[in-house]
Structures are given as C-alpha cells and as structure tokens.
Short mmCIF file of C-alpha atoms in Angstrom, two decimals:
data_model
loop_
_atom_site.label_atom_id
_atom_site.label_comp_id
_atom_site.label_asym_id
_atom_site.label_seq_id
_atom_site.Cartn_x
_atom_site.Cartn_y
_atom_site.Cartn_z
CA ASN E 8 27.35 -43.52 -140.84
CA PHE E 9 24.35 -45.78 -140.31
CA GLU E 10 22.70 -45.35 -136.90
CA GLU E 11 20.33 -47.48 -134.84
CA GLU E 12 18.46 -45.82 -131.96
CA TYR E 13 19.65 -47.04 -128.60
CA SER E 14 17.97 -47.11 -125.22
CA LEU E 15 19.32 -48.26 -121.88
CA HIS E 16 17.19 -49.45 -118.99
CA THR E 17 19.06 -49.26 -115.73
CA ASN E 18 17.49 -51.92 -113.57
CA PRO E 19 20.38 -53.43 -111.62
CA GLN E 20 19.71 -56.25 -109.21
CA ASP E 21 22.26 -56.87 -106.49
CA ILE E 22 22.76 -60.53 -105.76
CA GLY E 23 24.69 -61.24 -102.60
CA ASN E 24 26.88 -64.21 -101.79
CA GLY E 25 24.80 -67.30 -101.17
CA GLU E 26 21.60 -65.75 -102.48
CA GLU E 27 19.80 -67.58 -105.23
CA LEU E 28 20.15 -65.97 -108.63
CA PRO E 29 16.65 -65.05 -109.83
CA GLU E 30 15.25 -66.88 -112.81
CA ASP E 31 13.09 -64.86 -115.16
CA PRO E 32 11.50 -66.99 -117.88
CA ILE E 33 10.91 -63.92 -120.05
CA GLN E 34 14.65 -63.11 -120.10
CA ASP E 35 15.93 -66.67 -120.28
CA HIS E 36 16.91 -66.45 -123.94
CA ARG E 37 18.64 -63.08 -123.86
CA PRO E 38 22.36 -63.23 -124.58
CA ARG E 39 24.36 -62.70 -121.42
CA LEU E 40 27.66 -60.83 -121.02
CA LEU E 41 29.48 -62.08 -117.92
CA ILE E 42 32.22 -59.63 -116.90
CA MET E 43 34.78 -61.28 -114.62
CA GLY E 44 38.32 -60.73 -113.41
CA GLN E 45 40.44 -59.89 -110.39
CA ARG E 46 39.59 -57.09 -107.97
CA ARG E 47 40.44 -53.59 -109.25
CA SER E 48 41.01 -54.85 -112.79
CA GLY E 49 38.55 -52.24 -114.14
CA LYS E 50 35.37 -54.28 -114.71
CA SER E 51 32.88 -51.78 -113.26
CA SER E 52 34.68 -48.84 -114.88
CA ILE E 53 34.32 -50.50 -118.27
CA GLN E 54 30.60 -51.00 -117.77
CA LYS E 55 30.05 -47.43 -116.59
CA VAL E 56 31.99 -45.89 -119.49
CA VAL E 57 30.45 -48.05 -122.24
CA PHE E 58 26.83 -48.30 -121.10
CA HIS E 59 26.38 -45.22 -118.89
CA LYS E 60 28.53 -42.62 -120.70
CA MET E 61 30.50 -41.93 -117.52
CA PRO E 62 33.64 -39.86 -118.25
CA ALA E 63 36.70 -42.08 -117.89
CA ASN E 64 38.36 -39.86 -115.28
CA GLU E 65 35.30 -40.12 -112.99
CA THR E 66 35.69 -43.90 -112.73
CA LEU E 67 38.64 -43.29 -110.39
CA PHE E 68 36.07 -42.64 -107.65
CA LEU E 69 34.06 -45.83 -108.12
CA GLU E 70 33.94 -48.17 -105.15
CA SER E 71 34.81 -51.85 -105.54
CA THR E 72 31.92 -54.11 -106.48
CA ASN E 73 31.07 -56.46 -103.61
CA LYS E 74 27.98 -58.13 -105.07
CA ILE E 75 26.97 -59.60 -108.41
CA VAL E 76 25.13 -56.84 -110.27
CA LYS E 77 22.80 -57.72 -113.12
CA GLU E 78 21.67 -55.11 -115.64
CA ASP E 79 19.29 -55.33 -118.59
CA ILE E 80 20.33 -53.58 -121.81
CA THR E 81 17.73 -52.86 -124.50
CA SER E 82 19.37 -52.32 -127.85
CA PHE E 83 19.41 -53.73 -131.38
CA ILE E 84 19.44 -56.99 -129.49
CA ASP E 85 18.37 -57.22 -125.85
CA PHE E 86 21.05 -58.63 -123.59
CA GLN E 87 22.12 -58.72 -119.97
CA VAL E 88 25.37 -57.55 -118.40
CA TRP E 89 26.45 -59.28 -115.19
CA ASP E 90 29.28 -57.63 -113.25
CA PHE E 91 31.02 -60.09 -110.93
CA PRO E 92 33.14 -58.94 -107.97
CA GLY E 93 36.68 -60.25 -108.18
CA GLN E 94 36.87 -61.69 -104.67
CA ILE E 95 34.14 -64.34 -104.95
CA ASN E 96 34.38 -67.88 -106.27
CA TYR E 97 31.40 -68.32 -108.56
CA PHE E 98 32.04 -72.08 -108.69
CA ASP E 99 31.45 -72.34 -104.94
CA SER E 100 28.47 -74.47 -103.89
CA ALA E 101 26.70 -71.26 -102.82
CA TYR E 102 26.27 -70.39 -106.50
CA ASP E 103 24.49 -72.25 -109.27
CA SER E 104 27.11 -72.57 -112.01
CA ASN E 105 24.58 -73.93 -114.48
CA MET E 106 22.39 -70.87 -113.93
CA ILE E 107 25.29 -68.43 -114.33
CA PHE E 108 27.07 -70.00 -117.33
CA GLY E 109 24.29 -72.03 -118.91
CA GLU E 110 22.76 -69.32 -121.09
CA TYR E 111 23.90 -68.21 -124.55
CA GLY E 112 26.37 -65.37 -124.41
CA ALA E 113 29.96 -64.35 -123.75
CA LEU E 114 32.34 -64.51 -120.81
CA ILE E 115 34.53 -61.39 -120.72
CA PHE E 116 37.58 -61.75 -118.47
CA VAL E 117 39.39 -58.50 -117.65
CA ILE E 118 43.14 -58.54 -116.91
CA ASP E 119 44.97 -55.48 -115.56
CA ALA E 120 47.98 -55.18 -117.88
CA GLN E 121 49.69 -52.76 -115.48
CA ASP E 122 49.69 -55.29 -112.64
CA ASP E 123 51.36 -58.67 -112.13
CA TYR E 124 48.89 -60.81 -114.05
CA ILE E 125 50.10 -64.31 -113.09
CA GLU E 126 47.35 -64.73 -110.49
CA ALA E 127 44.82 -63.35 -112.95
CA LEU E 128 45.91 -65.93 -115.54
CA ASN E 129 45.45 -68.72 -113.01
CA ARG E 130 41.93 -67.47 -112.31
CA LEU E 131 41.24 -67.12 -116.04
CA HIS E 132 42.35 -70.71 -116.64
CA HIS E 133 40.19 -71.97 -113.75
CA THR E 134 37.19 -69.95 -114.97
CA VAL E 135 37.44 -71.04 -118.61
CA THR E 136 37.92 -74.75 -117.82
CA ARG E 137 34.97 -74.83 -115.43
CA ALA E 138 32.67 -72.63 -117.54
CA TYR E 139 33.43 -74.61 -120.71
CA LYS E 140 32.26 -77.81 -119.00
CA VAL E 141 28.99 -76.11 -118.11
CA ASN E 142 28.46 -74.45 -121.50
CA PRO E 143 30.85 -75.15 -124.40
CA ASP E 144 28.92 -72.66 -126.57
CA LEU E 145 30.04 -69.66 -124.50
CA SER E 146 32.21 -67.13 -126.29
CA PHE E 147 35.41 -66.51 -124.29
CA GLU E 148 36.81 -62.98 -124.54
CA VAL E 149 39.89 -61.60 -122.76
CA PHE E 150 40.29 -57.85 -122.31
CA ILE E 151 43.95 -56.99 -121.62
CA HIS E 152 43.01 -53.76 -119.93
CA LYS E 153 44.58 -50.44 -118.85
CA VAL E 154 47.07 -50.49 -121.72
CA ASP E 155 46.89 -46.71 -122.19
CA ALA E 156 50.04 -46.25 -120.05
CA LEU E 157 52.05 -48.86 -121.96
CA SER E 158 54.23 -48.36 -125.03
CA ASP E 159 53.10 -49.97 -128.28
CA GLU E 160 55.94 -52.48 -128.10
CA TYR E 161 55.14 -53.44 -124.51
CA LYS E 162 51.44 -53.82 -125.37
CA ILE E 163 52.27 -56.33 -128.08
CA ASP E 164 54.72 -58.21 -125.84
CA THR E 165 52.15 -58.35 -123.02
CA GLN E 166 49.42 -59.68 -125.29
CA ARG E 167 51.78 -62.27 -126.76
CA ASP E 168 52.88 -63.39 -123.29
CA ILE E 169 49.33 -63.66 -121.90
CA GLN E 170 48.06 -65.43 -125.00
CA GLN E 171 50.92 -67.94 -124.97
CA ARG E 172 50.63 -68.69 -121.26
CA ILE E 173 46.88 -69.35 -121.27
CA THR E 174 47.07 -71.33 -124.52
CA ASP E 175 49.75 -73.59 -123.03
CA GLU E 176 47.77 -74.07 -119.82
CA LEU E 177 44.62 -75.03 -121.71
CA ALA E 178 46.64 -77.44 -123.86
CA ASP E 179 47.91 -79.12 -120.68
CA TYR E 180 44.28 -79.90 -119.83
CA ASP E 181 43.48 -81.11 -123.38
CA LEU E 182 41.44 -77.98 -124.01
CA GLU E 183 43.49 -76.55 -126.88
CA HIS E 184 40.29 -76.52 -128.97
CA VAL E 185 38.77 -73.85 -126.66
CA HIS E 186 39.16 -70.57 -128.53
CA LEU E 187 39.87 -67.33 -126.65
CA ASN E 188 39.80 -63.90 -128.27
CA PHE E 189 42.19 -61.23 -126.98
CA TYR E 190 41.77 -57.44 -127.07
CA LEU E 191 43.98 -54.57 -125.89
CA THR E 192 41.62 -52.14 -124.17
CA SER E 193 41.48 -48.84 -122.33
CA ILE E 194 38.60 -46.64 -121.18
CA TYR E 195 40.61 -43.57 -122.22
CA ASP E 196 40.28 -44.22 -125.96
CA HIS E 197 37.97 -46.03 -128.38
CA SER E 198 39.59 -49.45 -127.92
CA ILE E 199 37.06 -50.54 -125.27
CA PHE E 200 34.15 -49.71 -127.60
CA GLU E 201 35.83 -51.55 -130.47
CA ALA E 202 36.30 -54.63 -128.27
CA PHE E 203 32.66 -54.61 -127.09
CA SER E 204 31.54 -54.18 -130.69
CA LYS E 205 33.39 -57.35 -131.71
CA VAL E 206 31.99 -59.27 -128.74
CA ILE E 207 28.37 -58.28 -129.28
CA GLN E 208 28.51 -58.90 -133.04
CA LYS E 209 29.11 -62.59 -132.29
CA LEU E 210 25.77 -62.71 -130.48
CA ILE E 211 23.77 -61.37 -133.45
CA PRO E 212 22.47 -64.14 -135.72
CA GLN E 213 21.52 -61.57 -138.39
CA LEU E 214 25.12 -60.29 -138.70
CA PRO E 215 25.83 -61.73 -142.20
CA THR E 216 22.63 -60.16 -143.52
CA LEU E 217 23.46 -56.79 -141.95
CA GLU E 218 26.98 -56.87 -143.41
CA ASN E 219 25.56 -57.66 -146.84
CA LEU E 220 23.10 -54.76 -146.63
CA LEU E 221 25.90 -52.37 -145.65
CA ASN E 222 28.01 -53.66 -148.55
CA ILE E 223 25.11 -52.89 -150.90
CA LEU E 224 24.72 -49.44 -149.33
CA CYS E 225 28.42 -48.65 -149.88
CA ALA E 226 28.42 -50.00 -153.44
CA ASN E 227 25.37 -47.99 -154.50
CA SER E 228 25.96 -44.72 -152.69
CA GLY E 229 29.72 -44.19 -152.84
CA ILE E 230 30.03 -44.35 -149.04
CA GLU E 231 33.60 -45.24 -148.10
CA LYS E 232 32.77 -47.02 -144.83
CA ALA E 233 29.46 -47.84 -143.16
CA PHE E 234 28.73 -48.66 -139.51
CA LEU E 235 25.47 -49.62 -137.87
CA PHE E 236 25.74 -47.86 -134.51
CA ASP E 237 24.02 -47.96 -131.16
CA VAL E 238 23.93 -44.23 -130.54
CA ASN E 239 24.51 -43.98 -126.79
CA SER E 240 27.04 -46.76 -126.31
CA LYS E 241 28.94 -46.09 -129.57
CA ILE E 242 29.12 -49.85 -130.10
CA TYR E 243 28.79 -50.75 -133.76
CA ILE E 244 26.43 -53.65 -134.35
CA ALA E 245 27.74 -54.30 -137.86
CA THR E 246 29.93 -52.82 -140.56
CA ASP E 247 30.58 -53.58 -144.21
CA SER E 248 33.18 -56.18 -145.17
CA SER E 249 36.03 -53.72 -145.77
CA PRO E 250 38.68 -53.54 -142.99
CA VAL E 251 37.83 -51.35 -140.01
CA ASP E 252 40.04 -48.27 -139.81
CA MET E 253 40.13 -47.07 -136.20
CA GLN E 254 40.39 -43.46 -137.32
CA SER E 255 37.12 -43.72 -139.28
CA TYR E 256 35.44 -45.42 -136.33
CA GLU E 257 36.65 -42.69 -133.95
CA ILE E 258 35.42 -39.93 -136.28
CA CYS E 259 31.97 -41.55 -136.49
CA SER E 260 31.86 -41.99 -132.71
CA ASP E 261 32.82 -38.37 -132.10
CA MET E 262 30.22 -37.16 -134.62
CA ILE E 263 27.54 -39.18 -132.81
CA ASP E 264 28.52 -37.45 -129.56
CA VAL E 265 28.18 -34.05 -131.25
CA ILE E 266 24.75 -34.91 -132.68
CA VAL E 267 23.50 -36.24 -129.33
CA ASP E 268 24.74 -33.15 -127.48
CA ILE E 269 23.12 -30.79 -129.99
CA SER E 270 19.84 -32.73 -129.98
CA GLU E 271 19.69 -32.43 -126.18
CA ILE E 272 19.92 -28.65 -126.55
CA TYR E 273 17.54 -28.15 -129.49
CA GLY E 274 15.48 -31.34 -129.50
#
C-alpha cells in the first residue's frame, strides 16, 4: 500500500450564466475535469463524496447546482474540477466554448441509470460532438451512475444499451473514431473512486514510469499488489501492471480511512 500525501484547497468560484469565465495564466496548463450531465443526475454528490469526504447519505440534502462551480485540487498532479448545472447550454453564445473545452483534461458525463436516459443520451451526443470540434484531445468519460439499486444483470444490460446507442449516434455523424469510456458508478461503494482513478491516471504523463516502479517494488519485496494513493480522496494515481482486484482496492481504501481517523486522534 503505497501512499502519496494529499491536500485539497477548497476555493470554489461561482460563475453565473452570461458571466465571463475567468482566465488565470498560472492555472492555464492544469488538467481540467469537466463534470456534466442532466439535472439531478448526481454530479455534485459525486464531487462532494470523492473530494470532500462527505458521507454518501448526506448528499440527499444537497441543493441543485445553479451555477458553474470551479474548484482547484492540489494533489500528485494539480487539476481543476468544474461542476456544470444540468439546465444550462454551455454552447450558448453567452459562454466561451473554447475557454471551457480548450484545455487539456477530461469531460465526465454523468447519466442517471435509474431514470429514463434517452434525453441524457441526446445531450451526451450533442456535448461530445461539439466539444470534440473544439478540442479533439479531450478524454470523454461516461459515468453510468446510481447503479447501486440495480441487479448485476440489469447493470450490464444498461451499460450495453447506453454504449450501443451513443456509438451508433456518433457513427451517424462520422465520429465513430471518437472514443468514449464507460463506468458503472455509485457513491455508496468504491466504484466511484475506481472510476475517478482511471480518469485521472490518463492525465498523468509519468504513469508508465510509476507503474514500472511499482512493478519493481512488488518484484523485490513480495508485495502482492501495490497502489499509489491520494490519502484523502482514496483515488489511486497508479498501480502495478497486475489486474486490479476490487476487494484489494477496497481493503486498502478502508485501511487508509482507519489510519487517517487514528492520526486525527493521536497526531
């Protein structure tokens, strides 16, 4: 269990409709995570659980986001998280699409798997086609969210259906080369942390080197599985090349929680 110290700076900036998005030349080259989706799909809950350690059951009392909220995260790599309210059209002339989508990073689109997702798929298609024209280097990630209440069979069927529908729609627009990654997520288990881990790893240029170092660590120390963790978020920045076993990841995450809780008492 290989840990990297993690710190979070909460410095949200609310950006209302029609207001100019601030440009900060110091932060221009930070990777950017753009969290988008329909209203009540769970975007803000995800951010609060992953980056603020909010208990999942407390997210039921969160109010809907009505402004774009930008937050700076200081970690192994510094990046920004932008939470977009579901009711606005970020391709409207009131917003600068080049400013929003032009930076290096990932677009995370959240779909509520417990709701009728046809409208969400239409919005996903519109978002991907427009964002890709602005920045073809964006990583496109789809979180099929709130799957905790679904059976395993229904989860798989839902993912297959969503994946097939959006792939067909992109092909109709000659965009079959645009690659989307799909994840089944819930804030009530470790799946949301696993998904964020995979997303953030794509933004780390040193990932192959880190994986190689963890492989060497495992080979020379007899460690069965190694993770490089951000302590507070429980996102793993890298792991060795052996397959990730969710049970091992959950054990490591739970142990980190125990260590953090004890250190707050005795530290």
